[in-house]
Structure formats: C-alpha cells, structure tokens
Coordinates of C-alpha atoms in Angstrom, one line a residue:
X807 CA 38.7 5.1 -10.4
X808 CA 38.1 3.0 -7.5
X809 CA 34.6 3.1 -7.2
X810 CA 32.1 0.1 -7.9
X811 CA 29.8 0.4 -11.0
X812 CA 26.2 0.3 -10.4
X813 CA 24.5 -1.8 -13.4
X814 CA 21.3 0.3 -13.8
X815 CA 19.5 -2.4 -16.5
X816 CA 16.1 0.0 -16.7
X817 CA 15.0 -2.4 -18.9
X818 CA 13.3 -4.2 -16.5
X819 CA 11.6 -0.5 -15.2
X820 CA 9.9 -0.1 -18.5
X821 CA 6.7 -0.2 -17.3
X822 CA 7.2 2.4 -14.8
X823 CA 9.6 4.6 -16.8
X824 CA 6.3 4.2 -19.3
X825 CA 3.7 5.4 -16.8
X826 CA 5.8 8.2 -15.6
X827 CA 6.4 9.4 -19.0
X828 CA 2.8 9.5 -19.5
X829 CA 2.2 11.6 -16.2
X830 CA 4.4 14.3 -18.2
X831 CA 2.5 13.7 -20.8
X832 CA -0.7 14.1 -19.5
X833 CA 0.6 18.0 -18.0
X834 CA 2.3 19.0 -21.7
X835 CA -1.1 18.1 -23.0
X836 CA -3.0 19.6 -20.5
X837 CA -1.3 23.2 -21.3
X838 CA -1.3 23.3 -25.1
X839 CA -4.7 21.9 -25.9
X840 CA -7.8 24.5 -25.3
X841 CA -10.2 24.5 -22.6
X842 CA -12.8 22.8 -24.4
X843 CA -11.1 19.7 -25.3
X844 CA -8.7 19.4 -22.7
X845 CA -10.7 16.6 -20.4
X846 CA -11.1 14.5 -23.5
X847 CA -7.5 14.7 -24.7
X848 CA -5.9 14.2 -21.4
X849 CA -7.8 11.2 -20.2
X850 CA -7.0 9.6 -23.3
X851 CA -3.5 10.6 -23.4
X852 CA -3.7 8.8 -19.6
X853 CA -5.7 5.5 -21.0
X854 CA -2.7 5.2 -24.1
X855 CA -0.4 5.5 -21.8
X856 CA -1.2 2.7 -19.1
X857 CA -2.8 0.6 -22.4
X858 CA 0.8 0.5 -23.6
X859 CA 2.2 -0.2 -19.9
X860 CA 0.3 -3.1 -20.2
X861 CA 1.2 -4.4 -22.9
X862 CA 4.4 -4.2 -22.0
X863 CA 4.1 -6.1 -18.8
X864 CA 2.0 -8.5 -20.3
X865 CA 4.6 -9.6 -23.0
X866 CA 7.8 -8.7 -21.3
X867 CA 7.7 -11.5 -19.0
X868 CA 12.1 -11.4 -18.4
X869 CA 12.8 -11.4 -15.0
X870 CA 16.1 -9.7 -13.0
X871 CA 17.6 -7.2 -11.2
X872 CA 17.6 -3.2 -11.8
X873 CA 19.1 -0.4 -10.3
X874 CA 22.0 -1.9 -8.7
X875 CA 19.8 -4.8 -7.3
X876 CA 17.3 -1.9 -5.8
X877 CA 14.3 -3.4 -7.4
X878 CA 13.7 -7.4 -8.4
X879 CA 11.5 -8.7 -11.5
X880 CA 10.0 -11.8 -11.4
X881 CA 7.0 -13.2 -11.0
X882 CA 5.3 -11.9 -7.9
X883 CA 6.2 -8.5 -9.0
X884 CA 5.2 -8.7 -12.6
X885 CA 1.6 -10.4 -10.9
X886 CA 1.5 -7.3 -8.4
X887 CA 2.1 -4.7 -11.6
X888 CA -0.2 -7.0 -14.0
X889 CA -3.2 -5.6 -11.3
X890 CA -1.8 -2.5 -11.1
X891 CA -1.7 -1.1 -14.1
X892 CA -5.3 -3.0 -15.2
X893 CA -6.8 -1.1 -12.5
X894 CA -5.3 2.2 -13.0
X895 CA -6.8 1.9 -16.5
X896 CA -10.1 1.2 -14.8
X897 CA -9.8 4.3 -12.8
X898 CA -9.2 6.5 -15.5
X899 CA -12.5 5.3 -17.1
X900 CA -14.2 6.5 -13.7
X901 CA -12.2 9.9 -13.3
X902 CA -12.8 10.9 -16.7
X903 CA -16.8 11.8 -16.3
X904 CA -15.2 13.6 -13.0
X905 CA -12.5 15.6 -14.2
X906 CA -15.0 16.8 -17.1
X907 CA -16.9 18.6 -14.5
X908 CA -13.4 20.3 -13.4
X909 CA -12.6 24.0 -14.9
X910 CA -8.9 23.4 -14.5
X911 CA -6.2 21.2 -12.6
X912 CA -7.0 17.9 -15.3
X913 CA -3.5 17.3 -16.7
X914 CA -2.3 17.8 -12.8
X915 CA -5.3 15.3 -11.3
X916 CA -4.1 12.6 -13.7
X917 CA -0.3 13.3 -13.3
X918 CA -1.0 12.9 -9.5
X919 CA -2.9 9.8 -10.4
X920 CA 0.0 8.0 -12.4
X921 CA 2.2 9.1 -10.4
X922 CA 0.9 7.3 -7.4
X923 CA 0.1 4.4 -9.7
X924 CA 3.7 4.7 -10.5
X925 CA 4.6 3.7 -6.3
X926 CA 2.0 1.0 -6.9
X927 CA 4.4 -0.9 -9.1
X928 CA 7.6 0.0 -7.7
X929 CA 6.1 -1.6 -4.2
X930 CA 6.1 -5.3 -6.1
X931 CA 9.8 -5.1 -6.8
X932 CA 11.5 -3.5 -3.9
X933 CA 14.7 -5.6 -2.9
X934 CA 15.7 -3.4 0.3
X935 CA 13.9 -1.3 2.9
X936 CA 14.9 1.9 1.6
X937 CA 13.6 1.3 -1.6
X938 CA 10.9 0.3 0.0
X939 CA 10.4 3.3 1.6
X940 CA 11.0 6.0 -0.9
X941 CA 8.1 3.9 -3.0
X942 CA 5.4 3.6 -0.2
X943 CA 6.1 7.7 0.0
X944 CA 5.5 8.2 -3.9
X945 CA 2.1 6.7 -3.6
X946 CA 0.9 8.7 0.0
X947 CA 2.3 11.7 -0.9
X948 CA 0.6 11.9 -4.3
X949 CA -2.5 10.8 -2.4
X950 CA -2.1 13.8 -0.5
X951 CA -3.3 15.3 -2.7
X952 CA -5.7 13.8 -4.6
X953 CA -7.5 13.6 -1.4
X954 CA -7.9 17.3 -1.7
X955 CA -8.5 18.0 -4.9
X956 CA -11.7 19.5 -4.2
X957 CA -10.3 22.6 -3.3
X958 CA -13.6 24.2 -3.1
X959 CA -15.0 21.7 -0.9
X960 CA -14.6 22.1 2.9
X961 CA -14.7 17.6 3.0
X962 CA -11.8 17.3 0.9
X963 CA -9.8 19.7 2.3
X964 CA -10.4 18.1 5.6
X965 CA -10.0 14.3 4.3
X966 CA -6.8 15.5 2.9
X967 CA -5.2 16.9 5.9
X968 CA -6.4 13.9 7.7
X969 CA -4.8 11.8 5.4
X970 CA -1.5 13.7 5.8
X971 CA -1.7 13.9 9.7
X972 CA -2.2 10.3 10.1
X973 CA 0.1 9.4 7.1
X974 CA 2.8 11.6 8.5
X975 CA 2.8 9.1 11.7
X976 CA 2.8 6.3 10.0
X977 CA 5.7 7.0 7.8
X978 CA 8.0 8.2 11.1
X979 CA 6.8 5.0 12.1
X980 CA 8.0 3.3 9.1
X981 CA 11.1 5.0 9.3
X982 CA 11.9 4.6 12.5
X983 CA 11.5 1.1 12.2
X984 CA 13.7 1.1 9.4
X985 CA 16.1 2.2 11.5
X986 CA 16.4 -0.1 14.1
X987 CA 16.2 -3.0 11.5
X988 CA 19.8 -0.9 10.4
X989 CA 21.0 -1.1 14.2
X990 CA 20.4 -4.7 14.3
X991 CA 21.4 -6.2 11.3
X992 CA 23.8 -3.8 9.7
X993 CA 22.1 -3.8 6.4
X994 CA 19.0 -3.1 4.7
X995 CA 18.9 -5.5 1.6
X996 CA 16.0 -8.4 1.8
X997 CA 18.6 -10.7 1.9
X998 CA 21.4 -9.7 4.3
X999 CA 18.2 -9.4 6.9
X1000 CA 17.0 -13.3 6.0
X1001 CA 20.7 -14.2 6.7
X1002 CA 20.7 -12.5 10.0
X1003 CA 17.1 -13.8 11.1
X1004 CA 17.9 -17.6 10.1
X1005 CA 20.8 -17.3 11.4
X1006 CA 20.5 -15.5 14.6
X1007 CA 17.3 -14.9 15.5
X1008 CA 15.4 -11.9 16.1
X1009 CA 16.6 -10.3 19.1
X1010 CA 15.0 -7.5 20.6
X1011 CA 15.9 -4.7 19.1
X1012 CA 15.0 -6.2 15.5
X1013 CA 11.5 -7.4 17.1
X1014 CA 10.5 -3.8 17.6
X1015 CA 11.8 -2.4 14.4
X1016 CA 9.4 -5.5 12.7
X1017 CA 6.6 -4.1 14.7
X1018 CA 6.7 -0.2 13.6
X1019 CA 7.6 -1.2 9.8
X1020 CA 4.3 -3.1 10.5
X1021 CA 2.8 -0.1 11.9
X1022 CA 3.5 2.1 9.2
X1023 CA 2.5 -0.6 6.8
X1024 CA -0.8 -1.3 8.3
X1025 CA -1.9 2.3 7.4
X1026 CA -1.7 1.8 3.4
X1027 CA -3.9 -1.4 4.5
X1028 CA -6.3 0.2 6.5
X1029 CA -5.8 -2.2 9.4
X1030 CA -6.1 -1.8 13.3
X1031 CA -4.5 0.6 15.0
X1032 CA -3.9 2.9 11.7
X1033 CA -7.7 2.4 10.6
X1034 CA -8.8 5.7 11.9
X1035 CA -8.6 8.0 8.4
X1036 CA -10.5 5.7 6.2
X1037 CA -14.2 6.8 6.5
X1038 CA -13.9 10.2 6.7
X1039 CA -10.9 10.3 3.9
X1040 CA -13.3 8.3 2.0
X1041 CA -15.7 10.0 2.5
X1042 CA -14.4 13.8 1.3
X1043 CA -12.3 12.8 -1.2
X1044 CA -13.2 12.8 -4.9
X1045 CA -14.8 9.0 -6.0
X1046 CA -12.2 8.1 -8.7
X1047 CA -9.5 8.9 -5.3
X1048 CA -11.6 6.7 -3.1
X1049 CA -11.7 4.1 -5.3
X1050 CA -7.6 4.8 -6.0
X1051 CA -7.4 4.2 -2.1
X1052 CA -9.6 1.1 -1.7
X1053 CA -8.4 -0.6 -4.2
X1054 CA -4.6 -0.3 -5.7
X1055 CA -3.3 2.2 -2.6
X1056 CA -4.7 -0.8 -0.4
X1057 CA -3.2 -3.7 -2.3
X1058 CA 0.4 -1.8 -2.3
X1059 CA 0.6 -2.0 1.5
X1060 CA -0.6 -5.9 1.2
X1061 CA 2.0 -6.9 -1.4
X1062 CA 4.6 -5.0 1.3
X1063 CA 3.5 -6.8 4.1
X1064 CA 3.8 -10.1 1.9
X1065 CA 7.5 -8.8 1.3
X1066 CA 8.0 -7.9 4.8
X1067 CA 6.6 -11.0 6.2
X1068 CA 8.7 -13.4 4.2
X1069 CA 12.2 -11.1 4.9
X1070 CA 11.7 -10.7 8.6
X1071 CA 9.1 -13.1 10.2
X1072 CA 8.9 -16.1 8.2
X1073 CA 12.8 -17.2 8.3
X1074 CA 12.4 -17.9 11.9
X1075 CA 10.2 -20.8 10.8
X1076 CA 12.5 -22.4 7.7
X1077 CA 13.4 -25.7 8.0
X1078 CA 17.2 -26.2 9.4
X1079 CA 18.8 -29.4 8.3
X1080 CA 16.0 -30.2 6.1
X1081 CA 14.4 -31.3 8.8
X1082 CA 10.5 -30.5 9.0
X1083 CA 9.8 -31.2 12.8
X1084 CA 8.9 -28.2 14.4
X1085 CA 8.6 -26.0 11.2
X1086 CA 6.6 -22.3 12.2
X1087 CA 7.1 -23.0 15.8
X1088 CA 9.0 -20.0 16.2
X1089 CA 7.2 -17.7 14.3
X1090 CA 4.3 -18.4 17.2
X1091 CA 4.2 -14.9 18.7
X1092 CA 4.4 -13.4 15.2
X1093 CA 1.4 -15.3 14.1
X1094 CA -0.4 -13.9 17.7
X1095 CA 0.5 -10.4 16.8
X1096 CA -1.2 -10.8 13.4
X1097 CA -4.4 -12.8 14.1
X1098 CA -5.2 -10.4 16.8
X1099 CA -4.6 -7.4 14.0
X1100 CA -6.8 -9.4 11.7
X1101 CA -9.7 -10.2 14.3
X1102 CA -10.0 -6.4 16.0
X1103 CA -9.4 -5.2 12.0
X1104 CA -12.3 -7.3 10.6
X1105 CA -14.7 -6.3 14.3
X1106 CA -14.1 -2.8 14.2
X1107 CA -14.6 -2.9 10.0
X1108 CA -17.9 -4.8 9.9
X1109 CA -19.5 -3.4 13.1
X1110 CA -18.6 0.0 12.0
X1111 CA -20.3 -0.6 8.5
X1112 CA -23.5 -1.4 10.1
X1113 CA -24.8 1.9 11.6
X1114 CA -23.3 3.7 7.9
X1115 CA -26.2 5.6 6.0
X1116 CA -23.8 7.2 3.8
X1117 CA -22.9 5.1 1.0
X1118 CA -18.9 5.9 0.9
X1119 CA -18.8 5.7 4.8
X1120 CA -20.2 2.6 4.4
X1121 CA -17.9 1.2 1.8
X1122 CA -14.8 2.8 4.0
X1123 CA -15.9 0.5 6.9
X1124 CA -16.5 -2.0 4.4
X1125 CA -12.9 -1.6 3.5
X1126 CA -11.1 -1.8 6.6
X1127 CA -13.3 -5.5 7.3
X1128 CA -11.9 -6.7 4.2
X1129 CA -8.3 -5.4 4.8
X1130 CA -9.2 -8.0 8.2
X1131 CA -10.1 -11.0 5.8
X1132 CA -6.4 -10.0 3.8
X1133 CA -4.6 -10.1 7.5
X1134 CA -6.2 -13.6 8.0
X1135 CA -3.9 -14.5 4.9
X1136 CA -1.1 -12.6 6.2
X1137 CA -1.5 -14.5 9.2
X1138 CA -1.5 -18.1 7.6
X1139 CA 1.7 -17.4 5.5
X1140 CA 3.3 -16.4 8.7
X1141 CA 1.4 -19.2 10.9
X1142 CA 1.6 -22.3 8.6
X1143 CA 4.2 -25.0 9.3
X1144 CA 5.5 -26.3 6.0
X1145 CA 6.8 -23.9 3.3
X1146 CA 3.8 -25.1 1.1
X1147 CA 1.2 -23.7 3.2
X1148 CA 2.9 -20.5 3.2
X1149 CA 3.3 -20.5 -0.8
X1150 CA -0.8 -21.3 -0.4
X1151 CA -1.4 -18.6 2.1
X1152 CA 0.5 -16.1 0.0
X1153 CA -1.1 -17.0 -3.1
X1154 CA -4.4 -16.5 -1.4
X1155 CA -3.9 -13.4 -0.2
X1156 CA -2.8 -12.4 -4.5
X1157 CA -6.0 -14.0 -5.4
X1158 CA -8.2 -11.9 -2.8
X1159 CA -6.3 -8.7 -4.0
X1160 CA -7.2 -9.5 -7.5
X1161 CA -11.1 -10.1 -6.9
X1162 CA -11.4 -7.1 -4.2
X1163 CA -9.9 -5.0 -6.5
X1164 CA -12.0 -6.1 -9.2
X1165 CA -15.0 -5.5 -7.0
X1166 CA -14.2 -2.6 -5.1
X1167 CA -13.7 -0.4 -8.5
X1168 CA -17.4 -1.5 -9.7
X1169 CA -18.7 -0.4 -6.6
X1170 CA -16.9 3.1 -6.7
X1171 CA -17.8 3.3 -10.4
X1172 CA -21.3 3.2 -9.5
X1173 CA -20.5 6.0 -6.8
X1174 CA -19.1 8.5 -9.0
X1175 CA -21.8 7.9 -11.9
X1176 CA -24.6 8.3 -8.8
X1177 CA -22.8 11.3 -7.3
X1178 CA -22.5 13.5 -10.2
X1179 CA -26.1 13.7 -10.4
X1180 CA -26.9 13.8 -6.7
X1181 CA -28.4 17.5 -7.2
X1182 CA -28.2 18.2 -3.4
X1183 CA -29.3 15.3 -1.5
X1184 CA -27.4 12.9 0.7
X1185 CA -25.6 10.6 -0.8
X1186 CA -27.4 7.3 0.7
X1187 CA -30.9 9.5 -0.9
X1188 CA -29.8 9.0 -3.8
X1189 CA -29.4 5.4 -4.1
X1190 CA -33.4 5.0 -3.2
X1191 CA -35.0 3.1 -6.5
X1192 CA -32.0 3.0 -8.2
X1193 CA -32.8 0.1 -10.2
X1194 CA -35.2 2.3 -11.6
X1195 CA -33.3 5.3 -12.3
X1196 CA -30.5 3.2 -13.9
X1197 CA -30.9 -0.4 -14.1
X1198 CA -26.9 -1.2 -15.1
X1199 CA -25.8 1.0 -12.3
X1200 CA -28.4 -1.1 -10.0
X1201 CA -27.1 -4.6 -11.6
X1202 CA -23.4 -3.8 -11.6
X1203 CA -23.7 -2.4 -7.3
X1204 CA -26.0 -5.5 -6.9
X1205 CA -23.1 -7.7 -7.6
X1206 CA -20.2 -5.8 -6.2
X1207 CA -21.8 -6.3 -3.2
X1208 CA -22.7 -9.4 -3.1
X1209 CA -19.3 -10.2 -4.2
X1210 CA -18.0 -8.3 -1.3
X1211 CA -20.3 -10.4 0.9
X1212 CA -19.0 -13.6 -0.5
X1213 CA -22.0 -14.9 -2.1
X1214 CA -21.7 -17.9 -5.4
X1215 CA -21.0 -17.5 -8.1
X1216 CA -18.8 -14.3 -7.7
X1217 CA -15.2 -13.7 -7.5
X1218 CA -15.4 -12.5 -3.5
X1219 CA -16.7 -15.9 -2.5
X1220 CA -13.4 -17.6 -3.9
X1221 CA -10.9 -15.0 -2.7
X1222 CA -12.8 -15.7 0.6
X1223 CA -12.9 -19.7 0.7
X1224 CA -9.0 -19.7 -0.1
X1225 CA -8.4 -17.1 2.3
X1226 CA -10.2 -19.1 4.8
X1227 CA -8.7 -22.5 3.7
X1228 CA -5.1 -21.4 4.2
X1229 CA -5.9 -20.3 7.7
X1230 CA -7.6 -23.3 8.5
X1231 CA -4.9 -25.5 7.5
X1232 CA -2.1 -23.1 9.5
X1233 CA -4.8 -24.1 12.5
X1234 CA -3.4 -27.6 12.4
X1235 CA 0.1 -26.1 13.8
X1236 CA -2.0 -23.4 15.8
X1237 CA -5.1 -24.2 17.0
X1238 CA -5.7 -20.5 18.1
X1239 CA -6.4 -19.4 15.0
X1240 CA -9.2 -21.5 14.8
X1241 CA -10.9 -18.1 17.0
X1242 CA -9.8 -16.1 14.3
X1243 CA -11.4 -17.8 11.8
X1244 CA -14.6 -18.1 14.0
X1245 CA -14.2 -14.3 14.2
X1246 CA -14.0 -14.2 9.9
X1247 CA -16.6 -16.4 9.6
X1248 CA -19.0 -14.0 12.2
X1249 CA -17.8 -11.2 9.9
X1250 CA -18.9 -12.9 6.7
X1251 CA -22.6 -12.9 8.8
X1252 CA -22.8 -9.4 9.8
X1253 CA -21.4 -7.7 6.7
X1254 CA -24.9 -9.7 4.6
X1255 CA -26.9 -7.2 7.1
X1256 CA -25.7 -3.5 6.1
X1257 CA -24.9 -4.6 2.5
X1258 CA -28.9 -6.4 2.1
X1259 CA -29.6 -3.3 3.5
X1260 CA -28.1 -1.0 0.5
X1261 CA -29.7 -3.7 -1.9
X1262 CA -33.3 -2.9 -0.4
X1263 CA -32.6 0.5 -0.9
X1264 CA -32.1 0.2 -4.5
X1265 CA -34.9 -2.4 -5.6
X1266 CA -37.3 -2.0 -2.5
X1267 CA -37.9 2.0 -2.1
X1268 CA -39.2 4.9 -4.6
X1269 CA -36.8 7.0 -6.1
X1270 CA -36.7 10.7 -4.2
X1271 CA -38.2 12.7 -5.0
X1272 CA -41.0 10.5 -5.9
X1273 CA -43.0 10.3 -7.9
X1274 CA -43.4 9.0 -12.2
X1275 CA -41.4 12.0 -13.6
X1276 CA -38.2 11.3 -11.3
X1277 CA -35.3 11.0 -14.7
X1278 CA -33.2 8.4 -15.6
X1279 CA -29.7 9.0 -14.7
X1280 CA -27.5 9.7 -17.4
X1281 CA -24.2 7.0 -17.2
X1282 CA -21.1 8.3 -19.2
X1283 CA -19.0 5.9 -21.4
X1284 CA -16.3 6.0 -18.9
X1285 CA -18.6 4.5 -16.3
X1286 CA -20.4 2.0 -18.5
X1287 CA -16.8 0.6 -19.7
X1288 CA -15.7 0.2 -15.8
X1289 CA -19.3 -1.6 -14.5
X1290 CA -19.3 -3.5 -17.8
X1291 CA -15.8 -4.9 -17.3
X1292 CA -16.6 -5.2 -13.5
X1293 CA -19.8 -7.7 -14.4
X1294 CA -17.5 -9.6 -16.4
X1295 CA -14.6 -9.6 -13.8
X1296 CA -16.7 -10.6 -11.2
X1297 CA -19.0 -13.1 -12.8
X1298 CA -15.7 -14.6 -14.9
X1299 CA -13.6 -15.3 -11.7
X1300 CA -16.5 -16.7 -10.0
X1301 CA -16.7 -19.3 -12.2
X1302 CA -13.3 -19.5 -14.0
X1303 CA -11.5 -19.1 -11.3
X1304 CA -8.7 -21.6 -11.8
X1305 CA -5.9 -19.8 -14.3
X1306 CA -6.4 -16.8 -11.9
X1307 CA -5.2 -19.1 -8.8
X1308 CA -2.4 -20.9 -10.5
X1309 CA -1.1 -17.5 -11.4
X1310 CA -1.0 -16.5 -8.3
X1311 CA 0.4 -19.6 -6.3
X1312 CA 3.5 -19.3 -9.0
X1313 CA 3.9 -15.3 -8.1
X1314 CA 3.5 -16.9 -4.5
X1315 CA 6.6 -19.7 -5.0
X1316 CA 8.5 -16.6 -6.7
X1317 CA 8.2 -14.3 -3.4
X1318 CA 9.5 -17.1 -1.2
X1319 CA 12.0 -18.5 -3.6
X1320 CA 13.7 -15.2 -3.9
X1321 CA 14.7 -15.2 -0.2

C-alpha cells in the first residue's frame, strides 16, 4: 500500500517496443514459411519492421521520461535512434544476399540483428548507469553471436570467442566501475552524480570508477587499450556483422561516452556563480587522459592499416583510426572552456557518426557483394580490376574511401574539419592539444597511402584470373539499394551538409541541457 508507483509511459519506447516485436516476428516467420521462400519473407518481414520504426521516430518527435525515469527522450536521443534505425535498415539490404546463401538459422540471424539494434537505441536514452549497463549488454551479447554465425567456419568461430573473451573484460570493467561510482556517490542516476561532481568534486575513489566505465566503454569504440579484437573479429565474422560492428555497435559506445563525459567529467568545468574565468580548468587531467587515448588510438589504427592486404583487416584498422578522430571530439567537449564549445564539440562528434556510418556501410556493402563471389581466392585477389568486374561496386568503394580519407566533396571531409575545428578551438584553453591535432592531421596523411593503395588495385591491375573471359560479378538488389543510397549519402552531405549540422548541434544543446 505503501509503495511508490513507477509511471512506465512506454510511449516514448515505441520505437524499440517496435523493433523488438519485429525480431519475434522475423523467428514466427522463419518457422511457418517453407524453405524456399523463407530468406525472402524474413528479410522483408525485418525491412517492414525498422521502415515502420522509422517512421515512428521520424514523426513522434515528443520528448520525456519512461520507465520510472530509466530512459530520457529528447533530442540527442531521438538524433542517436534517427541513425540507428536508418542504418539497421541499410544492413538488412546487405544481409539479405548473405542470409540467402544460409540453409537455416535466417529468422534467428535477423532476430540477433534487431535485437542488437534494439541496445543501439536504448544506449541514446539511458538516464542512469544501470540502465546503461543492461543496454550496452543487449547489443555485445547479441554480437556474440553474430560474430559466429558461421558455424562452419573455423574464422568465425574464432572471431566470436575473441569477441566474448575480450568483451567479457570489458564488461567486468564496466561493472566494476559502476560500482565504485555507487561507493562514491550513493546513487546511480545521471543526475544525483552531476550534483555530487559540481558539488564536491571527484575524489579518488569516483576518479577510478570514471576510468574503468571508460575502459569498458572504449571497447564498443574500438579505442586504445580495448582495440585488440577488431581485425581479427572483423575479419571472421560474416560482412553484414562487420559492417553491424563498424558502424552502429561503434557509434553506441560514442553516444555513451558523450553521456558519460557530460555526467562525470564535464561538471568539474561548469561555470560557478556565472562566472566564466577559469571554465574547463579542472577538467585538465581528464582532457590528458583522452587526447592521449585519441593520439595512440588514431597511431596504432592508421599504422596498422598500412601493412593490411586483406581488405576487411584493413578496414578493421581503418576502424579503430577513425574511432581516434571520434576521441579527438570526445576530447574537445571535455577540454573546451565555455559550455558553447562543448555543445560544438558534441555536435561534431554526432555529425562524424552520421557520415562514418554512412560511409563505413558502403564500404562493407561492397565487401559482402565482392565476397560472395570470391570462389576461393583471398579476399584482397578479389578486388584486382574491379572496376571492370563491376563498375558500381568500383564507384561506390572508390568514394567510401575517399570519404574515409577526407577528401572534397564528401561527407568524411566535413565530419573531419568539424572534428578538427572543435579541438582546435579547445587548444585556446589547452595548448597541448595542439600535438594531438598535429597527430590527427599526420593520420589524415598516412591513411591516403593504404586506402590509394586499394584504389590502384581496383582501376590499375587485371582482374585474376586474367584474362578477357574473367565475368562480371553479379550485384543483388539488396546491395545495389545500400551502395546506391551510400553515393547519395556521401555525395549529399558533402555538399549539403548544413541541415545535417544544425541537427546535430540542437541533439548536442539537448545532451548538455538535460544535466
């Protein structure tokens, strides 16, 4: 009689409660419908699912509270599930070819898949650490086994105990910080812990519970020290996965670390008194820790990339440098000495997730149309004469990496410039990050080698084996629809870049206004 009632308002969860729905679906589906048709009616069962998941997110713009105050809905959060759900629709265009090759296991691949997609969104909304938590853990352990889903193949088996080994540490990591962030502050909630921090300051045990919640955070990023599983995960899993990983898995554990940043780091910088001398001063050895995360992350990525011959090892690498460029945002927001160069540092890093995501997908689409016809040879073969095996596949890999390179007029070389702009001005309060953005910029120089490189490959050498009777390779629907929208993405943002940004500095002000 006593007890407090908990005001669930699931409204605001219709998007997930949606995509869940549809994972159910997708395994009903997958049992009644015969063998034959089964691919076909489950991926579309998938793609009608997350079409009308985004529809609702797209018109259902009301923002709140559900779940007792669990999970928060405004505009960073409806930005962050805007991506994810547009790019889980991508990646069921790419799985589909895949999962047609499959004799079984499709209603379970895509169930997995929305599923994880499913943690994606929850990630943008989480109010408390727990939450927080229990979401990060829906998406790895669903990866778990997506990783292995090649349960004939030696590469994904071995990717997906990788994977769980090194996600297992993170997550006691995680936990663990969790845990001391309890000790100290006596709470959980995102808003009892900004309370404590402005009010009190860190302390030491709180400092080291901020470092292993980063630690187990940095692993969904793909960022130094918990880099380690990327290229050989990448490598064995299926392509649809890989591209799950890069792209949406990654920018889950970049919209937490936006979250966590703003909740336990950034307070120490606010204004007291409205006074603004002195603003971000504090947060000095916080902005240390993540610059050097962002330089040895962006080194060890681009370095690594360049002695690659396999095309999804390469990528992988590829990955982790960009995950370096993301932690160079990370780093302004946490740097910068007035609250509107965090909001700018914050929406660059939304803006950059956006574009990679964008780009990454295209690239991965390419993969999985390439490797389904590899026919036995390696998979960096395969991609010699390309352009004359498939000219879209050629065209649409041709940008995605010159995108990933930062070159005009594509959307990587504005995700980079604003990236690179927001650090520059949190230089004015911390000249030592002007290294770090030397370090970027030498990154931006040596990631043009490996991926000129790949382009040669493609234009520049004879399809193998050679000769005038090498076929075309044939591209499926699925793959045409994902490097088609790519093109667009890519080219679009490149130009028309400015609705994109505004969007993502007012998800930015949302983040920091709902501390």
């Amino acid at each position: 009689g006593g007890g407090r009632e908990v005001n669930l308002d699931l409204h605001f969860l219709l998007p997930e409660i949606v995509v869940v729905a549809t994972a159910l679906a997708c395994v009903t589906v997958d049992i009644l419908v015969a063998p034959a048709r089964r691919n076909r009616f489950v991926a579309f069962t998938a793609a009608l699912g997350l079409g009308a998941a985004l529809l609702v997110v797209l018109l259902d713009r009301r923002t709140g509270a559900a779940v007792g105050g669990h999970f928060t809905v405004d505009a960073f959060s409806l930005f962050a599930r805007t991506i994810a759900v547009a790019g889980g629709l991508l990646l069921v265009a790419v799985a589909a070819p895949y999962t047609a090759r499959m004799d079984r296991g499709h209603g379970e691949f895509y169930a997995l898949l929305l599923l994880a997609l499913t943690g994606v969104m929850l990630t943008a909304g989480v109010s408390d650490l727990m939450s927080l938590f229990v979401a990060l853990e829906l998406i790895t352990i669903s990866s778990y086994a997506l990783a292995a889903f090649k349960r004939h193949d030696p590469r994904s088996t071995e990717a997906g105990l990788k994977y769980l080994v090194v996600g297992a540490v993170s997550s006691a990591f995680l936990l663990f910080g969790i845990a001391l962030v309890y000790g100290a502050v006596g709470a959980v909630d995102f808003h009892s812990i900004v309370a404590h921090v402005s009010g009190k300051g860190p302390g030491a045990l709180l400092s080291l519970g901020t470092v292993l919640v980063f630690m187990g955070l940095f692993f969904k990023a793909s960022a130094v020290p918990m880099q380690v599983w990327a290229p050989d995960v990448y490598q064995g899993a299926p392509s649809p996965v890989t591209g799950f990983l890069s792209s949406l898995s990654k920018s889950a554990g970049f919209v937490l670390l936006l979250r966590i940043v703003t909740t336990l780091v950034v307070p120490l910088g606010s204004p007291v008194g409205g006074a603004a001398g002195g603003v971000g001063a504090p947060t000095g050895p916080w902005g240390a820790f993540l610059g050097i995360v962002a330089g040895l992350t962006l080194l060890y990525g681009n370095l690594g990339a360049m002695a690659q011959k396999d095309v999804k090892r390469l990528l992988a690498y590829s990955s982790i440098g960009h995950a370096g460029y993301l932690m160079m945002g990370i780093t302004a927001v946490v740097a910068s000495g007035t609250p509107a160069l965090r909001q700018e540092g914050a929406g660059s890093v939304l803006f950059y997730l956006f574009a990679y995501y964008v780009t990454t997908i295209t690239a991965f689409a390419v993969v999985a149309a390439v490797s389904a016809q590899a026919r036995g040879h390696q998979a960096s073969v395969t991609y010699a004469g390309l352009s004359r095996r498939s000219p879209l596949l050629a065209f649409a890999m041709l940008l995605a990496l010159l995108s990933l390179a930062g070159v005009p007029p594509l959307a990587g070389l504005i995700g980079k410039f604003l990236v690179f702009f927001a650090l520059v001005d949190a230089a004015k309060a911390h000249p030592g990050l002007v290294a770090l953005a030397s370090v970027g910029a030498l990154s931006v120089v040596l990631s043009l080698y490996f991926y000129l490189l790949l382009i040669r490959e493609m234009y520049a050498k004879d399809p193998v084996p050679e000769g005038p009777g090498v076929p075309a390779l044939r591209v499926s629907l699925g793959h045409k629809l994902a490097v088609a929208f790519g093109i667009c993405a890519m080219i679009g943002l490149g130009i028309f870049w400015g609705p994109l940004h505004e969007a993502a500095q007012h998800a930015a002000a949302a983040l920091f206004a709902a501390r």
